[in-house]
Coordinates of N, CA and C and ligand atoms in Angstrom, one line a residue:
M1 N -2.2 -0.7 -20.8 CA -1.1 0.1 -20.3 C -1.2 0.3 -18.8
L2 N -0.1 0.4 -18.1 CA -0.1 0.7 -16.7 C 0.6 2.0 -16.4
R3 N 0.1 2.7 -15.4 CA 0.7 4.0 -15.0 C 1.5 3.8 -13.7
L4 N 2.8 4.0 -13.8 CA 3.7 3.8 -12.6 C 4.2 5.1 -12.1
A5 N 4.5 5.1 -10.8 CA 5.3 6.2 -10.2 C 6.7 6.1 -10.6
V6 N 7.5 7.2 -10.5 CA 8.9 7.2 -10.9 C 9.8 7.6 -9.7
T7 N 11.0 7.2 -9.7 CA 12.0 7.6 -8.7 C 12.7 8.9 -9.2
E8 N 12.7 9.1 -10.5 CA 13.2 10.3 -11.1 C 12.5 10.3 -12.5
P9 N 12.4 11.5 -13.1 CA 11.7 11.5 -14.4 C 12.1 10.4 -15.3
G10 N 11.1 9.7 -15.8 CA 11.3 8.6 -16.8 C 11.8 7.3 -16.2
K11 N 12.0 7.2 -14.9 CA 12.5 6.0 -14.3 C 11.5 5.4 -13.4
P12 N 10.9 4.3 -13.8 CA 9.8 3.7 -13.0 C 10.2 3.2 -11.7
E13 N 9.3 3.4 -10.7 CA 9.7 2.9 -9.3 C 9.5 1.4 -9.2
I14 N 10.5 0.7 -9.7 CA 10.5 -0.8 -9.7 C 11.8 -1.1 -9.0
F15 N 11.8 -1.8 -7.9 CA 13.0 -2.0 -7.1 C 12.9 -3.2 -6.2
R16 N 14.1 -3.7 -5.8 CA 14.1 -4.8 -4.9 C 14.5 -4.3 -3.5
S17 N 13.8 -4.8 -2.5 CA 14.1 -4.3 -1.2 C 13.5 -5.4 -0.2
I18 N 13.7 -5.0 1.1 CA 13.0 -5.8 2.2 C 11.6 -5.3 2.3
Q19 N 10.6 -6.2 2.4 CA 9.3 -5.8 2.7 C 9.3 -5.3 4.1
G20 N 8.9 -4.1 4.3 CA 9.0 -3.5 5.7 C 7.8 -3.7 6.6
E21 N 6.7 -4.1 6.0 CA 5.5 -4.1 6.8 C 4.5 -5.2 6.4
G22 N 3.6 -5.5 7.2 CA 2.6 -6.5 6.9 C 3.0 -7.9 7.0
R23 N 2.2 -8.8 6.4 CA 2.4 -10.3 6.6 C 3.7 -10.8 6.1
S24 N 4.3 -10.2 5.1 CA 5.6 -10.7 4.6 C 6.8 -9.8 5.0
A25 N 6.6 -9.1 6.1 CA 7.7 -8.2 6.6 C 9.0 -8.9 6.8
G26 N 10.1 -8.3 6.4 CA 11.4 -8.9 6.5 C 11.8 -9.8 5.3
E27 N 10.9 -10.0 4.4 CA 11.3 -10.9 3.2 C 11.6 -10.0 2.0
V28 N 12.5 -10.5 1.2 CA 12.9 -9.8 0.0 C 11.8 -9.9 -1.0
R29 N 11.5 -8.7 -1.6 CA 10.5 -8.6 -2.7 C 11.0 -7.6 -3.8
T30 N 10.4 -7.8 -4.9 CA 10.5 -6.8 -5.9 C 9.2 -6.0 -5.9
F31 N 9.4 -4.7 -5.8 CA 8.2 -3.8 -5.7 C 8.0 -3.1 -7.0
V32 N 6.7 -2.9 -7.3 CA 6.2 -2.2 -8.5 C 5.3 -1.1 -7.9
R33 N 5.7 0.2 -8.0 CA 4.8 1.2 -7.5 C 3.9 1.8 -8.6
L34 N 2.6 1.5 -8.5 CA 1.7 2.0 -9.5 C 1.2 3.4 -9.0
S35 N 0.9 4.2 -10.0 CA 0.5 5.6 -9.7 C -1.1 5.7 -9.8
G36 N -1.6 6.7 -9.0 CA -3.0 6.9 -9.0 C -3.6 6.3 -7.8
C37 N -4.5 7.1 -7.1 CA -5.3 6.5 -6.0 C -6.7 7.1 -5.9
N38 N -7.6 6.3 -5.5 CA -9.0 6.8 -5.4 C -9.3 7.4 -4.0
L39 N -8.3 7.4 -3.1 CA -8.4 8.0 -1.8 C -7.3 9.1 -1.7
H40 N -7.5 9.9 -0.6 CA -6.5 11.0 -0.5 C -6.3 11.2 1.0
C41 N -5.5 10.3 1.5 CA -5.3 10.3 3.0 C -4.3 11.4 3.4
T42 N -4.7 12.1 4.5 CA -3.9 13.3 4.8 C -2.4 13.0 5.3
W43 N -2.2 11.7 5.7 CA -0.9 11.3 6.2 C -0.2 10.4 5.2
C44 N -0.7 10.3 4.0 CA -0.2 9.4 3.0 C 1.3 9.6 2.8
D45 N 2.1 8.5 2.7 CA 3.5 8.6 2.5 C 3.9 8.4 1.1
T46 N 2.9 8.3 0.2 CA 3.3 8.3 -1.2 C 2.3 9.3 -2.0
P47 N 2.3 10.5 -1.5 CA 1.4 11.5 -2.1 C 1.8 11.8 -3.6
Y48 N 3.0 11.4 -3.9 CA 3.5 11.7 -5.3 C 2.8 10.7 -6.3
T49 N 1.9 9.9 -5.8 CA 1.1 9.0 -6.7 C -0.3 9.6 -6.9
W50 N -0.7 10.7 -6.3 CA -2.0 11.2 -6.5 C -2.3 12.6 -6.2
N51 N -1.4 13.3 -5.4 CA -1.7 14.6 -4.9 C -1.2 15.7 -5.9
W52 N -2.0 15.7 -7.0 CA -1.5 16.6 -8.2 C -1.8 18.0 -8.0
R53 N -1.0 18.8 -8.6 CA -1.2 20.3 -8.6 C -2.6 20.6 -9.2
G54 N -3.2 21.5 -8.6 CA -4.6 21.9 -9.1 C -5.7 21.2 -8.3
T55 N -5.3 20.2 -7.5 CA -6.3 19.6 -6.6 C -6.3 20.2 -5.3
K56 N -7.4 19.9 -4.5 CA -7.6 20.6 -3.2 C -7.3 19.7 -2.0
W57 N -6.9 18.5 -2.3 CA -6.7 17.6 -1.2 C -5.7 18.1 -0.1
P58 N -6.0 18.1 1.1 CA -5.1 18.5 2.2 C -4.1 17.4 2.5
H59 N -2.9 17.8 2.9 CA -1.9 16.8 3.2 C -1.1 17.4 4.4
Y60 N -0.5 16.5 5.2 CA 0.1 17.0 6.4 C 1.4 17.8 6.1
K61 N 1.9 17.6 4.9 CA 3.1 18.4 4.6 C 2.8 19.8 4.0
D62 N 1.5 20.1 3.9 CA 1.1 21.4 3.3 C 1.7 22.5 4.2
A63 N 2.2 23.5 3.6 CA 2.6 24.7 4.3 C 1.8 25.9 3.9
P64 N 1.6 26.9 4.7 CA 0.8 28.1 4.3 C 1.2 28.6 3.0
G65 N 0.3 28.6 2.0 CA 0.6 29.2 0.7 C 1.4 28.2 -0.1
A66 N 1.8 27.1 0.4 CA 2.7 26.1 -0.4 C 2.2 24.7 -0.2
P67 N 1.0 24.4 -0.8 CA 0.5 23.0 -0.6 C 1.5 22.0 -1.2
H68 N 1.5 20.8 -0.6 CA 2.4 19.7 -0.9 C 1.9 19.0 -2.2
K69 N 2.1 19.6 -3.3 CA 1.5 19.1 -4.6 C 2.6 18.6 -5.6
F70 N 2.2 17.8 -6.5 CA 3.1 17.2 -7.5 C 2.6 17.3 -8.9
D71 N 3.6 17.3 -9.8 CA 3.3 17.5 -11.2 C 3.0 16.1 -11.8
R72 N 1.8 15.8 -12.2 CA 1.4 14.4 -12.6 C 2.3 13.9 -13.8
D73 N 2.6 14.8 -14.7 CA 3.4 14.3 -15.9 C 4.8 14.0 -15.5
A74 N 5.4 14.7 -14.5 CA 6.8 14.5 -14.1 C 6.8 13.3 -13.2
E75 N 5.7 13.0 -12.5 CA 5.8 11.9 -11.5 C 5.3 10.6 -11.9
T76 N 4.9 10.5 -13.2 CA 4.4 9.2 -13.6 C 4.9 8.8 -15.0
I77 N 4.8 7.5 -15.3 CA 5.3 7.0 -16.6 C 4.3 5.9 -17.0
E78 N 3.9 5.9 -18.2 CA 3.0 4.9 -18.8 C 3.8 3.8 -19.4
M79 N 3.6 2.6 -19.1 CA 4.3 1.5 -19.7 C 3.4 0.3 -20.1
S80 N 3.8 -0.4 -21.1 CA 3.0 -1.6 -21.4 C 3.2 -2.7 -20.4
V81 N 2.3 -3.7 -20.4 CA 2.5 -4.8 -19.5 C 3.8 -5.5 -19.7
E82 N 4.2 -5.7 -21.0 CA 5.4 -6.3 -21.3 C 6.6 -5.5 -20.8
E83 N 6.6 -4.2 -20.9 CA 7.7 -3.3 -20.5 C 7.8 -3.4 -19.0
V84 N 6.7 -3.4 -18.2 CA 6.8 -3.6 -16.8 C 7.4 -4.9 -16.4
A85 N 6.9 -6.0 -17.0 CA 7.4 -7.3 -16.7 C 8.9 -7.4 -17.0
E86 N 9.3 -6.9 -18.1 CA 10.8 -6.9 -18.4 C 11.6 -6.1 -17.4
A87 N 11.0 -5.0 -16.9 CA 11.7 -4.2 -15.9 C 11.8 -5.0 -14.6
V88 N 10.8 -5.7 -14.2 CA 10.8 -6.5 -13.0 C 11.8 -7.6 -13.1
E89 N 11.9 -8.2 -14.3 CA 12.8 -9.3 -14.5 C 14.3 -8.8 -14.6
A90 N 14.4 -7.5 -14.9 CA 15.8 -7.0 -15.0 C 16.4 -6.5 -13.7
V91 N 15.6 -6.5 -12.6 CA 16.1 -6.0 -11.4 C 17.2 -6.9 -10.9
E92 N 18.3 -6.3 -10.4 CA 19.5 -7.0 -10.1 C 19.3 -8.0 -8.9
A93 N 20.3 -8.9 -8.7 CA 20.3 -9.9 -7.6 C 20.4 -9.1 -6.3
P94 N 20.1 -9.7 -5.1 CA 19.7 -11.1 -4.9 C 18.3 -11.4 -5.5
P95 N 18.0 -12.6 -5.8 CA 16.7 -12.9 -6.4 C 15.6 -12.8 -5.3
A96 N 14.5 -12.3 -5.8 CA 13.3 -12.2 -4.9 C 12.3 -13.3 -5.2
P97 N 11.7 -13.9 -4.2 CA 10.7 -14.9 -4.5 C 9.4 -14.3 -4.8
G98 N 9.2 -13.0 -4.7 CA 7.9 -12.5 -4.9 C 7.9 -11.0 -5.4
V99 N 6.8 -10.6 -5.9 CA 6.6 -9.2 -6.4 C 5.5 -8.6 -5.6
V100 N 5.7 -7.4 -5.1 CA 4.6 -6.6 -4.4 C 4.1 -5.5 -5.4
L101 N 2.9 -5.6 -5.7 CA 2.3 -4.6 -6.6 C 1.6 -3.6 -5.6
T102 N 2.1 -2.4 -5.6 CA 1.7 -1.4 -4.6 C 1.4 -0.1 -5.2
G103 N 1.1 0.9 -4.4 CA 0.7 2.2 -5.0 C 1.0 3.4 -4.1
G104 N 0.0 4.3 -4.2 CA -1.2 4.4 -4.9 C -2.2 3.2 -4.6
E105 N -3.2 3.1 -5.5 CA -4.1 2.0 -5.4 C -4.0 1.1 -6.6
P106 N -3.4 0.0 -6.5 CA -3.2 -0.9 -7.7 C -4.4 -1.3 -8.4
L107 N -5.5 -1.5 -7.7 CA -6.7 -2.1 -8.4 C -7.4 -1.1 -9.3
I108 N -7.0 0.2 -9.3 CA -7.7 1.1 -10.2 C -7.1 0.9 -11.6
Q109 N -6.0 0.1 -11.8 CA -5.4 -0.1 -13.1 C -6.2 -1.2 -13.9
G110 N -7.2 -1.8 -13.3 CA -8.1 -2.7 -14.0 C -7.4 -3.9 -14.6
S111 N -7.9 -4.3 -15.8 CA -7.4 -5.6 -16.4 C -5.9 -5.6 -16.6
A112 N -5.3 -4.5 -16.8 CA -3.9 -4.5 -17.1 C -3.1 -5.1 -15.9
L113 N -3.7 -5.0 -14.7 CA -3.0 -5.5 -13.5 C -3.0 -7.1 -13.6
I114 N -4.2 -7.6 -14.0 CA -4.3 -9.1 -14.2 C -3.4 -9.5 -15.3
E115 N -3.3 -8.8 -16.4 CA -2.4 -9.1 -17.5 C -0.9 -9.2 -17.0
L116 N -0.6 -8.2 -16.2 CA 0.8 -8.2 -15.7 C 1.1 -9.4 -14.8
I117 N 0.2 -9.8 -13.9 CA 0.4 -10.9 -13.1 C 0.5 -12.2 -13.9
A118 N -0.4 -12.3 -14.9 CA -0.4 -13.5 -15.8 C 1.0 -13.6 -16.5
R119 N 1.4 -12.4 -17.0 CA 2.7 -12.4 -17.7 C 3.9 -12.8 -16.8
L120 N 3.9 -12.3 -15.6 CA 5.0 -12.6 -14.6 C 4.9 -14.1 -14.2
K121 N 3.7 -14.6 -14.1 CA 3.6 -16.0 -13.7 C 3.9 -17.0 -14.8
R122 N 3.7 -16.5 -16.1 CA 4.1 -17.4 -17.2 C 5.6 -17.6 -17.2
A123 N 6.3 -16.5 -16.9 CA 7.8 -16.6 -16.9 C 8.3 -17.4 -15.6
D124 N 7.6 -17.3 -14.5 CA 8.0 -17.9 -13.3 C 6.8 -18.3 -12.5
P125 N 6.3 -19.6 -12.7 CA 5.0 -20.0 -12.1 C 5.1 -20.0 -10.5
A126 N 6.3 -20.0 -10.0 CA 6.5 -20.1 -8.5 C 6.5 -18.7 -7.9
L127 N 6.5 -17.7 -8.7 CA 6.6 -16.3 -8.2 C 5.4 -16.0 -7.3
L128 N 5.7 -15.5 -6.1 CA 4.6 -15.0 -5.3 C 4.1 -13.6 -5.7
I129 N 2.8 -13.5 -5.7 CA 2.3 -12.2 -6.1 C 1.5 -11.6 -4.9
E130 N 1.9 -10.4 -4.5 CA 1.3 -9.7 -3.4 C 0.8 -8.4 -3.9
I131 N -0.4 -8.0 -3.3 CA -0.9 -6.7 -3.7 C -1.2 -5.9 -2.4
E132 N -0.8 -4.7 -2.4 CA -1.2 -3.8 -1.2 C -2.3 -2.9 -1.7
T133 N -3.4 -2.9 -1.0 CA -4.6 -2.2 -1.5 C -5.3 -1.5 -0.4
N134 N -6.1 -0.5 -0.7 CA -6.9 0.2 0.3 C -8.3 -0.5 0.5
G135 N -8.5 -1.5 -0.2 CA -9.7 -2.3 0.0 C -11.0 -1.7 -0.4
T136 N -11.0 -0.7 -1.4 CA -12.2 0.0 -1.8 C -12.8 -0.6 -3.1
I137 N -12.0 -1.5 -3.7 CA -12.5 -2.1 -5.0 C -12.6 -3.6 -4.9
T138 N -13.7 -4.1 -5.2 CA -13.9 -5.6 -5.1 C -13.0 -6.3 -6.1
P139 N -12.2 -7.2 -5.6 CA -11.3 -8.0 -6.5 C -12.1 -8.9 -7.4
S140 N -11.8 -8.9 -8.7 CA -12.5 -9.9 -9.6 C -12.1 -11.3 -9.2
A141 N -12.9 -12.3 -9.7 CA -12.5 -13.7 -9.4 C -11.1 -14.0 -10.0
A142 N -10.8 -13.5 -11.1 CA -9.5 -13.7 -11.7 C -8.4 -13.2 -10.9
L143 N -8.6 -12.0 -10.4 CA -7.5 -11.4 -9.5 C -7.4 -12.1 -8.2
A144 N -8.5 -12.5 -7.6 CA -8.5 -13.2 -6.4 C -7.7 -14.6 -6.6
E145 N -8.0 -15.2 -7.7 CA -7.3 -16.5 -8.0 C -5.8 -16.3 -8.2
A146 N -5.4 -15.2 -8.8 CA -4.0 -15.0 -9.2 C -3.1 -14.5 -8.1
V147 N -3.7 -13.9 -7.1 CA -2.9 -13.2 -6.0 C -2.7 -14.1 -4.8
D148 N -1.4 -14.2 -4.4 CA -1.1 -15.1 -3.2 C -1.4 -14.4 -1.9
L149 N -1.2 -13.0 -1.9 CA -1.5 -12.3 -0.6 C -2.0 -10.9 -0.9
F150 N -3.1 -10.6 -0.4 CA -3.6 -9.2 -0.4 C -3.3 -8.6 1.0
M151 N -2.6 -7.5 1.0 CA -2.6 -6.7 2.3 C -3.5 -5.6 2.1
V152 N -4.6 -5.7 2.8 CA -5.7 -4.7 2.7 C -5.7 -3.7 3.8
S153 N -5.6 -2.5 3.5 CA -5.5 -1.4 4.5 C -6.7 -0.5 4.5
P154 N -7.8 -0.8 5.1 CA -8.9 0.1 5.2 C -8.5 1.3 6.0
K155 N -9.1 2.4 5.6 CA -8.7 3.7 6.2 C -9.6 4.1 7.4
L156 N -9.0 4.4 8.5 CA -9.8 4.9 9.7 C -10.1 6.4 9.5
A157 N -10.8 6.9 10.5 CA -11.2 8.3 10.4 C -10.0 9.3 10.3
H158 N -8.9 8.9 11.0 CA -7.8 9.8 11.0 C -7.1 10.0 9.7
A159 N -7.5 9.2 8.7 CA -6.9 9.4 7.4 C -7.5 10.6 6.6
G160 N -8.7 11.0 7.1 CA -9.4 12.2 6.5 C -10.2 11.9 5.3
D161 N -10.4 10.7 4.9 CA -11.2 10.4 3.7 C -12.7 10.3 4.1
R162 N -13.5 10.6 3.1 CA -15.0 10.4 3.4 C -15.2 8.9 3.7
P163 N -15.9 8.6 4.8 CA -16.1 7.2 5.2 C -16.8 6.4 4.0
A164 N -17.8 7.1 3.4 CA -18.5 6.4 2.3 C -17.6 6.0 1.1
L165 N -16.5 6.7 1.0 CA -15.5 6.4 -0.1 C -14.5 5.4 0.4
A166 N -14.1 5.5 1.7 CA -13.0 4.7 2.2 C -13.4 3.3 2.6
L167 N -14.6 3.2 3.1 CA -15.1 1.9 3.6 C -16.2 1.4 2.8
R168 N -15.9 0.6 1.8 CA -17.0 0.1 0.9 C -17.3 -1.3 1.4
P169 N -18.5 -1.5 1.9 CA -18.9 -2.8 2.5 C -18.7 -4.0 1.6
A170 N -19.2 -3.9 0.4 CA -19.1 -5.0 -0.5 C -17.7 -5.4 -0.8
A171 N -16.8 -4.4 -1.0 CA -15.4 -4.7 -1.3 C -14.7 -5.3 -0.1
L172 N -14.9 -4.7 1.1 CA -14.3 -5.2 2.3 C -14.8 -6.6 2.7
A173 N -16.1 -6.9 2.5 CA -16.6 -8.2 2.8 C -16.0 -9.2 1.8
A174 N -15.8 -8.8 0.5 CA -15.2 -9.7 -0.5 C -13.8 -10.1 -0.1
F175 N -13.0 -9.1 0.3 CA -11.7 -9.4 0.8 C -11.7 -10.3 2.1
A176 N -12.6 -9.9 3.0 CA -12.6 -10.7 4.2 C -12.9 -12.2 4.0
A177 N -13.6 -12.4 2.9 CA -14.0 -13.8 2.6 C -12.8 -14.6 1.9
L178 N -11.8 -13.9 1.5 CA -10.6 -14.5 0.9 C -9.6 -14.9 2.0
K179 N -9.2 -16.1 2.0 CA -8.1 -16.6 2.9 C -6.8 -15.9 2.6
S180 N -6.6 -15.4 1.4 CA -5.4 -14.8 1.0 C -5.3 -13.3 1.4
A181 N -6.4 -12.8 2.0 CA -6.4 -11.4 2.4 C -6.1 -11.2 3.9
W182 N -5.1 -10.4 4.1 CA -4.8 -9.9 5.5 C -5.1 -8.4 5.6
F183 N -5.4 -8.0 6.8 CA -5.8 -6.6 6.9 C -4.8 -5.9 7.8
K184 N -4.5 -4.7 7.4 CA -3.5 -3.9 8.1 C -4.1 -2.5 8.4
F185 N -4.4 -2.2 9.6 CA -4.9 -0.9 10.0 C -3.8 0.0 10.5
V186 N -3.8 1.2 10.1 CA -2.9 2.2 10.6 C -3.4 2.8 11.9
L187 N -2.5 2.8 12.9 CA -2.8 3.1 14.3 C -2.1 4.4 14.7
R188 N -3.0 5.3 15.2 CA -2.4 6.6 15.8 C -2.6 6.6 17.3
E189 N -3.8 6.3 17.7 CA -4.2 6.4 19.1 C -4.9 5.1 19.6
A190 N -4.9 4.8 20.9 CA -5.5 3.6 21.4 C -7.0 3.6 21.0
S191 N -7.6 4.8 20.9 CA -9.0 4.8 20.6 C -9.3 4.2 19.2
D192 N -8.3 4.2 18.3 CA -8.4 3.6 17.0 C -8.8 2.1 17.1
L193 N -8.4 1.5 18.2 CA -8.7 0.1 18.3 C -10.2 -0.2 18.3
D194 N -10.9 0.7 18.9 CA -12.4 0.6 18.9 C -12.9 0.6 17.5
E195 N -12.4 1.5 16.7 CA -12.8 1.7 15.3 C -12.5 0.4 14.5
I196 N -11.3 -0.1 14.8 CA -10.9 -1.4 14.1 C -11.9 -2.5 14.5
A197 N -12.2 -2.6 15.8 CA -13.1 -3.7 16.2 C -14.4 -3.5 15.6
A198 N -14.9 -2.3 15.5 CA -16.2 -2.1 14.8 C -16.2 -2.5 13.4
S199 N -15.1 -2.1 12.7 CA -14.9 -2.5 11.3 C -14.9 -4.0 11.1
A200 N -14.2 -4.7 12.0 CA -14.1 -6.1 11.9 C -15.5 -6.8 12.0
V201 N -16.3 -6.3 12.9 CA -17.6 -6.8 13.0 C -18.5 -6.5 11.8
R202 N -18.4 -5.2 11.4 CA -19.2 -4.7 10.3 C -18.9 -5.5 9.0
F203 N -17.7 -5.7 8.7 CA -17.3 -6.3 7.4 C -16.9 -7.8 7.5
G204 N -17.0 -8.4 8.7 CA -16.8 -9.8 8.8 C -15.3 -10.1 8.7
I205 N -14.4 -9.3 9.2 CA -13.0 -9.5 9.1 C -12.5 -10.4 10.3
P206 N -12.0 -11.5 10.0 CA -11.5 -12.4 11.1 C -10.4 -11.7 11.9
S207 N -10.4 -11.6 13.2 CA -9.4 -10.9 14.0 C -8.0 -11.5 13.8
E208 N -8.0 -12.8 13.5 CA -6.7 -13.4 13.4 C -6.0 -13.0 12.1
R209 N -6.7 -12.3 11.2 CA -6.1 -11.8 10.0 C -6.0 -10.3 10.0
I210 N -6.0 -9.7 11.2 CA -5.8 -8.3 11.4 C -4.4 -8.0 12.0
M211 N -3.8 -7.1 11.3 CA -2.5 -6.5 11.8 C -2.7 -5.0 12.1
V212 N -2.0 -4.5 13.0 CA -2.0 -3.0 13.2 C -0.6 -2.5 13.1
M213 N -0.5 -1.3 12.6 CA 0.8 -0.7 12.3 C 0.8 0.7 12.7
P214 N 1.8 1.2 13.4 CA 1.8 2.6 13.7 C 2.0 3.5 12.5
E215 N 1.3 4.7 12.6 CA 1.5 5.7 11.5 C 2.7 6.5 11.8
G216 N 3.5 6.7 10.8 CA 4.7 7.5 11.0 C 5.7 7.3 9.8
T217 N 6.5 8.3 9.5 CA 7.5 8.2 8.5 C 8.9 8.5 9.0
D218 N 9.1 8.4 10.3 CA 10.4 8.4 10.9 C 10.4 7.5 12.1
S219 N 11.6 7.0 12.4 CA 11.8 6.0 13.4 C 11.3 6.5 14.8
A220 N 11.6 7.7 15.1 CA 11.2 8.2 16.4 C 9.7 8.2 16.6
T221 N 9.0 8.6 15.6 CA 7.5 8.5 15.7 C 7.0 7.1 15.8
L222 N 7.6 6.2 15.0 CA 7.1 4.8 15.0 C 7.4 4.2 16.4
R223 N 8.6 4.5 16.9 CA 8.9 3.9 18.2 C 8.1 4.4 19.3
A224 N 7.8 5.7 19.3 CA 7.0 6.3 20.3 C 5.6 5.8 20.3
R225 N 5.0 5.6 19.1 CA 3.7 5.0 19.0 C 3.7 3.5 19.4
E226 N 4.8 2.8 19.0 CA 4.9 1.4 19.4 C 4.8 1.3 21.0
A227 N 5.6 2.2 21.6 CA 5.7 2.2 23.1 C 4.3 2.4 23.7
R228 N 3.5 3.2 23.1 CA 2.1 3.5 23.7 C 1.1 2.5 23.3
L229 N 1.2 2.0 22.0 CA 0.1 1.3 21.4 C 0.2 -0.2 21.2
R230 N 1.4 -0.7 21.3 CA 1.6 -2.1 21.0 C 0.9 -3.0 22.0
A231 N 1.1 -2.7 23.3 CA 0.5 -3.6 24.3 C -1.1 -3.6 24.2
P232 N -1.7 -2.4 24.1 CA -3.2 -2.5 24.0 C -3.6 -3.2 22.7
A233 N -2.8 -3.0 21.6 CA -3.2 -3.7 20.3 C -3.1 -5.2 20.5
E234 N -2.0 -5.6 21.1 CA -1.9 -7.1 21.2 C -2.9 -7.6 22.2
A235 N -3.3 -6.8 23.2 CA -4.3 -7.3 24.2 C -5.6 -7.4 23.5
A236 N -5.8 -6.6 22.4 CA -7.1 -6.7 21.7 C -7.1 -7.8 20.7
G237 N -5.9 -8.5 20.6 CA -5.9 -9.7 19.7 C -5.3 -9.5 18.4
Y238 N -4.7 -8.3 18.1 CA -4.2 -8.0 16.8 C -2.7 -8.2 16.7
A239 N -2.2 -8.7 15.6 CA -0.7 -8.8 15.4 C -0.1 -7.4 15.1
W240 N 1.1 -7.2 15.5 CA 1.7 -5.9 15.3 C 2.6 -5.9 14.1
S241 N 2.6 -4.8 13.3 CA 3.5 -4.7 12.2 C 4.3 -3.4 12.4
D242 N 5.6 -3.6 12.3 CA 6.5 -2.4 12.3 C 6.6 -1.8 10.8
R243 N 7.5 -0.9 10.6 CA 7.7 -0.4 9.3 C 9.3 -0.4 9.1
L244 N 9.8 -1.6 8.8 CA 11.2 -1.8 8.8 C 11.9 -0.9 7.8
H245 N 11.3 -0.7 6.7 CA 12.0 0.1 5.7 C 12.2 1.5 6.1
I246 N 11.3 2.0 7.0 CA 11.5 3.4 7.5 C 12.8 3.4 8.4
H247 N 12.9 2.4 9.3 CA 14.1 2.4 10.1 C 15.4 2.2 9.3
L248 N 15.3 1.4 8.2 CA 16.5 1.2 7.4 C 16.8 2.3 6.5
Y249 N 15.8 2.9 5.8 CA 16.1 3.8 4.7 C 15.5 5.2 4.9
G250 N 14.7 5.4 5.9 CA 14.0 6.6 6.0 C 12.8 6.7 5.1
D251 N 12.2 7.8 4.9 CA 11.0 8.0 4.1 C 11.5 8.4 2.7
T252 N 12.1 7.4 1.9 CA 12.7 7.7 0.6 C 12.0 6.8 -0.4
R253 N 12.1 7.3 -1.7 CA 11.5 6.5 -2.8 C 12.4 5.4 -3.2
G254 N 11.8 4.3 -3.7 CA 12.6 3.2 -4.3 C 13.3 2.4 -3.2
T255 N 12.7 2.4 -2.0 CA 13.3 1.6 -0.9 C 12.2 0.7 -0.3
Ligands
SF4_1 S1 -5.1 4.8 0.1 FE1 -2.8 4.5 0.4 S2 -1.9 5.4 -1.4 FE2 -4.0 6.1 -1.4 S3 -3.9 8.1 -0.3 FE3 -4.4 6.6 1.2 S4 -2.4 6.0 2.1 FE4 -2.0 7.0 0.1

């Protein structure tokens, strides 16, 4: 079974859209948003996949006496691999050449994730499979073989996660060794570039597979950070990623 996020109670967050960020930005994809995450980033833009009522994780949308929490039962749906595959195949035109498995953290779904990929590829061997991951879980050989693109997003200090949880050397080194893995670091300040450079050395991440992306969930914030940070990021040798979906649709689910 797989646990998915929902756009409304009972409706899985499976949708076709433009990929807004990372290596395949600008391309049409079908997205499957899986629920659950092993990290708890303070600026996370999908907290409805993990920030459950009764937990203590802080989030930037917390208000005094009103923490930004979600009801796990209302926000998730369990589906079989076959049900998810059929829902992906039922998404309306235009046709997408690829599927993005995102979250939350998709790799916590274990073998069901590989079963889903195998099922989708059986129906369409040419289908591109992309996974967006926080890079904390070492991909199995079967997963590495089945996935065309991993967009790995290790979390810097500003995400607020414990470094020992967020930066797992074995997992990041395993991703770094895969030609199919690209890395996307979220950028807030120019000083973050030093942290990225240190991570690249520590985990053996080739700089030509590093992208940096401004943190923000509205166009004004993204543009302001781009104006300040794009030049120093590119001078450091990193490719820039925008967040096109935010400019197009805002911070909304199912887009
Ligand atoms: S790893 Fe990603 S999904 Fe998980 S809390 Fe951080 S930003 Fe959100």
